[in-house]
Amino acid sequence: MHRTDGDFGSWRNRVYHIIFEADTPAGKLFDVLLLWSILISIGLVMLDSVAGIHLRFGAALYAAEWVFTALFTAEYLIRLITVPRPLRYARSFFGVVDLLAIVPTYLSLMLTGTQALLVVRALRLLRVFRVLKLGRYLREATVLRLAVRASLPKISVFLYTVLTLVVIIGTLMYVIEGPQRGFTSIPTSIYWAIVTLTTVGYGDISPVTPAGRVLASMAMILGYGIIAVPTGIVTVEMARFGAGDGVSTRVCDECAREGHDMDASHCKYCGSALTANDEARLV
């Protein structure tokens, strides 16, 4: 029987709401199976990196990885076919992640070892927030993103100040200690200053002279104060964006973005009308 354009549109609409929505039984089942597939594939990549396991089961793990890659490739292509605007989805965060989840396997045909990069599939597990209907966590993620974006100008100034400090402190330490005590160059001394200010303290280089130790002590104390600055900046912005209701798991048909308010009727990103998520659409 010949399939009409209307039949194709109906099929496309059904598949779209299965793979992009989590508010229907079919959509939730698809996402749960997808999450389990991602977990298993990541586990196989980790197991394959163990020499003993790779020696005994390398061929089986390799075959299993190609099976998962084929499934994820088919899923990615179906997403592009069913979404109203494929290019917009392909450029979105999840679109890029979905592509990166399959590329390393194909690159391994030319570059040995790139299959280890398949752990990027872990980013696809972010869909668990939709599957488990953790709407409030989606809301908190949105608040955090907005807070970080609003804090960028202040944090940029802060990082510029820190960069200036480490250059000055590193140069002073180079002058005080000198190459004979491990501070062989200004870049090496700046590396020491960065390690000290961030309170990491690897210990591969350390001052010996009294003046050097005084400068190091000042840098360490300054480091504790520096750590608190970006935290305070982001916290203030989070408090400003934190008020509001929860968000739904609905996905916009036009831009494929989610995180809309529970009572929203239009997408807050592109302005398109949001369709209702009910099982009647899949009948």
XYZ file of C-alpha atoms in Angstrom:
283
model
C 0.000 0.000 0.000
C 1.372 3.391 -0.980
C 2.151 5.672 1.946
C 0.859 9.225 1.652
C 2.527 12.404 2.953
C -0.093 12.464 5.680
C 0.902 8.973 6.786
C 4.547 10.015 6.876
C 3.688 13.133 8.878
C 1.706 11.076 11.377
C 4.541 8.557 11.720
C 7.061 11.338 12.116
C 4.930 13.002 14.780
C 4.557 9.753 16.714
C 8.275 8.984 16.632
C 9.143 12.573 17.556
C 7.093 12.454 20.750
C 8.543 9.080 21.680
C 12.209 10.047 21.406
C 11.992 13.704 22.459
C 9.362 13.582 25.212
C 9.328 11.816 28.567
C 5.726 12.499 29.587
C 4.243 9.432 27.867
C 4.777 5.726 28.673
C 6.392 5.106 25.287
C 8.656 8.125 25.623
C 9.716 7.196 29.129
C 10.404 3.591 28.101
C 12.545 4.783 25.195
C 14.577 7.096 27.431
C 15.055 4.437 30.106
C 16.320 1.938 27.511
C 18.562 4.646 26.062
C 20.057 5.466 29.461
C 20.761 1.814 30.179
C 22.396 1.440 26.760
C 24.608 4.457 27.464
C 25.629 3.076 30.870
C 26.448 -0.342 29.447
C 28.442 1.104 26.542
C 30.472 3.317 28.895
C 31.119 0.307 31.121
C 32.383 -1.677 28.137
C 34.794 1.114 27.198
C 36.166 1.158 30.750
C 36.528 -2.624 30.860
C 38.315 -2.625 27.518
C 40.981 -0.312 28.983
C 41.968 -3.026 31.514
C 44.845 -4.997 29.989
C 43.793 -8.416 31.305
C 40.179 -8.026 30.218
C 41.177 -6.643 26.842
C 43.486 -9.612 26.271
C 40.714 -12.157 26.941
C 37.567 -10.407 25.737
C 38.895 -7.691 23.414
C 37.181 -9.061 20.318
C 33.793 -9.402 22.031
C 34.024 -5.914 23.546
C 34.980 -4.486 20.163
C 31.977 -6.127 18.507
C 29.645 -4.956 21.294
C 30.923 -1.408 20.917
C 30.106 -1.421 17.209
C 26.613 -2.704 17.990
C 26.001 0.185 20.391
C 27.512 2.663 17.939
C 25.172 1.410 15.199
C 22.179 1.804 17.521
C 23.205 5.309 18.582
C 23.883 6.264 14.971
C 20.403 5.117 13.939
C 18.910 7.001 16.884
C 20.773 10.188 15.928
C 19.607 9.956 12.315
C 16.004 9.355 13.428
C 16.211 12.434 15.643
C 17.351 14.494 12.649
C 14.552 13.097 10.484
C 11.746 13.659 12.970
C 12.708 17.027 14.461
C 11.102 19.971 12.605
C 14.405 21.837 12.252
C 17.272 19.333 11.944
C 20.091 21.879 11.649
C 18.973 23.710 14.764
C 18.871 20.454 16.693
C 22.275 19.403 15.328
C 23.767 22.655 16.659
C 22.079 22.370 20.053
C 23.878 21.044 23.147
C 22.284 17.600 23.053
C 22.620 17.451 19.278
C 26.377 17.991 19.497
C 26.652 15.499 22.376
C 24.682 12.881 20.422
C 27.061 13.304 17.490
C 30.188 13.156 19.664
C 28.849 9.940 21.193
C 29.299 8.079 17.907
C 32.201 9.840 16.179
C 35.071 8.265 18.229
C 34.189 4.744 17.100
C 34.430 5.736 13.446
C 37.639 7.688 14.110
C 39.154 4.556 15.662
C 39.237 3.064 12.171
C 41.903 5.645 11.322
C 43.324 6.676 14.718
C 43.988 3.904 17.226
C 42.861 4.633 20.774
C 40.237 7.268 20.012
C 37.479 4.874 21.065
C 38.354 5.743 24.670
C 36.789 9.144 23.977
C 33.415 7.388 23.936
C 33.119 8.234 27.627
C 31.676 11.532 26.351
C 28.459 9.517 26.182
C 28.201 10.176 29.908
C 26.919 13.644 28.998
C 23.885 12.001 27.452
C 22.942 10.797 30.927
C 21.806 14.356 31.632
C 18.524 13.235 30.090
C 17.867 11.348 33.329
C 16.420 14.566 34.744
C 13.643 14.423 32.144
C 13.034 10.707 32.498
C 12.633 10.807 36.266
C 10.550 13.984 36.041
C 13.003 15.871 38.236
C 11.587 19.173 37.088
C 12.927 21.123 40.013
C 16.464 20.016 39.131
C 15.962 21.289 35.601
C 14.916 24.571 37.172
C 18.035 24.633 39.367
C 20.227 23.839 36.372
C 18.688 26.778 34.519
C 19.267 29.043 37.529
C 22.899 27.947 37.734
C 23.445 28.552 34.020
C 21.920 32.022 34.178
C 23.879 32.861 37.317
C 27.192 31.821 35.778
C 26.426 33.777 32.611
C 25.561 36.905 34.614
C 28.744 36.483 36.665
C 31.071 36.236 33.673
C 32.036 39.950 33.520
C 32.902 40.045 37.236
C 34.694 36.708 37.121
C 36.660 37.866 34.058
C 37.915 40.906 35.957
C 38.723 38.669 38.917
C 40.692 36.211 36.761
C 42.605 39.075 35.148
C 43.555 40.313 38.618
C 44.664 36.832 39.688
C 46.706 36.440 36.497
C 48.446 39.742 37.225
C 49.183 38.636 40.799
C 50.707 35.310 39.785
C 52.948 37.020 37.235
C 54.171 39.506 39.852
C 54.594 36.901 42.617
C 56.278 34.448 40.253
C 58.718 37.069 39.013
C 59.565 38.159 42.567
C 60.172 34.545 43.584
C 62.448 34.066 40.564
C 64.487 37.096 41.646
C 64.601 36.013 45.304
C 65.336 32.295 44.920
C 66.980 32.042 41.511
C 67.730 29.049 39.261
C 69.989 27.384 41.790
C 66.993 26.665 44.044
C 64.694 25.263 41.364
C 63.147 28.492 40.065
C 64.902 28.137 36.732
C 62.816 30.654 34.802
C 60.001 33.155 35.225
C 57.410 30.794 33.621
C 58.480 28.071 36.093
C 58.120 30.538 38.948
C 54.673 31.576 37.676
C 53.700 27.897 37.666
C 54.760 27.735 41.336
C 52.708 30.868 42.083
C 49.599 29.377 40.452
C 50.005 26.114 42.395
C 50.472 28.055 45.638
C 47.594 30.518 45.145
C 45.202 27.696 44.341
C 46.349 25.939 47.548
C 47.233 22.804 45.565
C 50.860 22.809 46.698
C 52.503 20.024 44.675
C 55.799 20.563 46.499
C 58.012 19.962 43.463
C 59.391 23.490 43.903
C 59.669 25.303 47.229
C 61.492 28.409 48.473
C 64.490 28.063 50.768
C 65.493 31.610 51.714
C 63.678 33.523 54.481
C 62.498 36.167 52.009
C 61.170 33.483 49.684
C 59.275 31.785 52.484
C 57.728 35.071 53.575
C 56.538 35.692 50.013
C 55.233 32.114 49.813
C 53.342 32.555 53.094
C 51.701 35.719 51.778
C 50.722 33.907 48.575
C 49.194 31.016 50.538
C 47.122 33.316 52.744
C 46.052 35.305 49.697
C 45.021 32.067 48.022
C 42.403 31.300 50.684
C 40.804 34.689 50.148
C 40.871 34.329 46.380
C 38.967 31.033 46.483
C 35.983 32.701 48.169
C 35.579 35.522 45.635
C 34.070 33.653 42.611
C 31.901 31.584 44.957
C 30.383 34.735 46.408
C 29.831 36.274 42.981
C 27.963 33.248 41.640
C 25.989 32.831 44.889
C 24.626 36.372 44.670
C 23.514 35.820 41.078
C 21.919 32.487 41.974
C 19.892 34.174 44.686
C 18.721 36.738 42.132
C 17.611 34.117 39.601
C 16.444 31.523 42.100
C 12.837 32.610 42.568
C 10.163 30.989 40.408
C 8.082 27.878 39.822
C 9.254 24.544 38.480
C 9.731 23.601 34.857
C 8.197 20.901 32.696
C 9.815 18.281 30.485
C 8.094 19.493 27.327
C 10.284 20.006 24.274
C 9.621 22.776 21.767
C 8.755 21.374 18.335
C 10.628 24.190 16.600
C 13.912 24.610 18.502
C 14.007 21.282 20.424
C 14.763 23.057 23.712
C 13.188 22.291 27.060
C 13.027 23.798 30.550
C 9.759 25.679 30.081
C 7.514 26.779 32.937
C 4.735 24.423 33.918
C 1.999 26.766 32.697
C 3.819 28.022 29.589
C 1.932 27.972 26.302
C 4.810 29.275 24.159
C 8.516 28.514 24.005
C 10.559 31.056 25.944
C 13.471 30.651 23.522
C 11.897 30.944 20.064
C 8.307 31.966 20.829
C 6.669 28.989 19.093
C 3.477 27.513 20.522
C 4.041 24.547 22.823
C 1.948 21.475 22.149
C 0.285 19.507 24.915
C 1.891 16.260 25.965
C -0.775 13.606 26.256
C -1.207 10.075 25.079
C -3.993 11.104 22.743
C -1.403 12.463 20.345
C 0.121 9.037 19.985
C -3.136 7.221 19.271
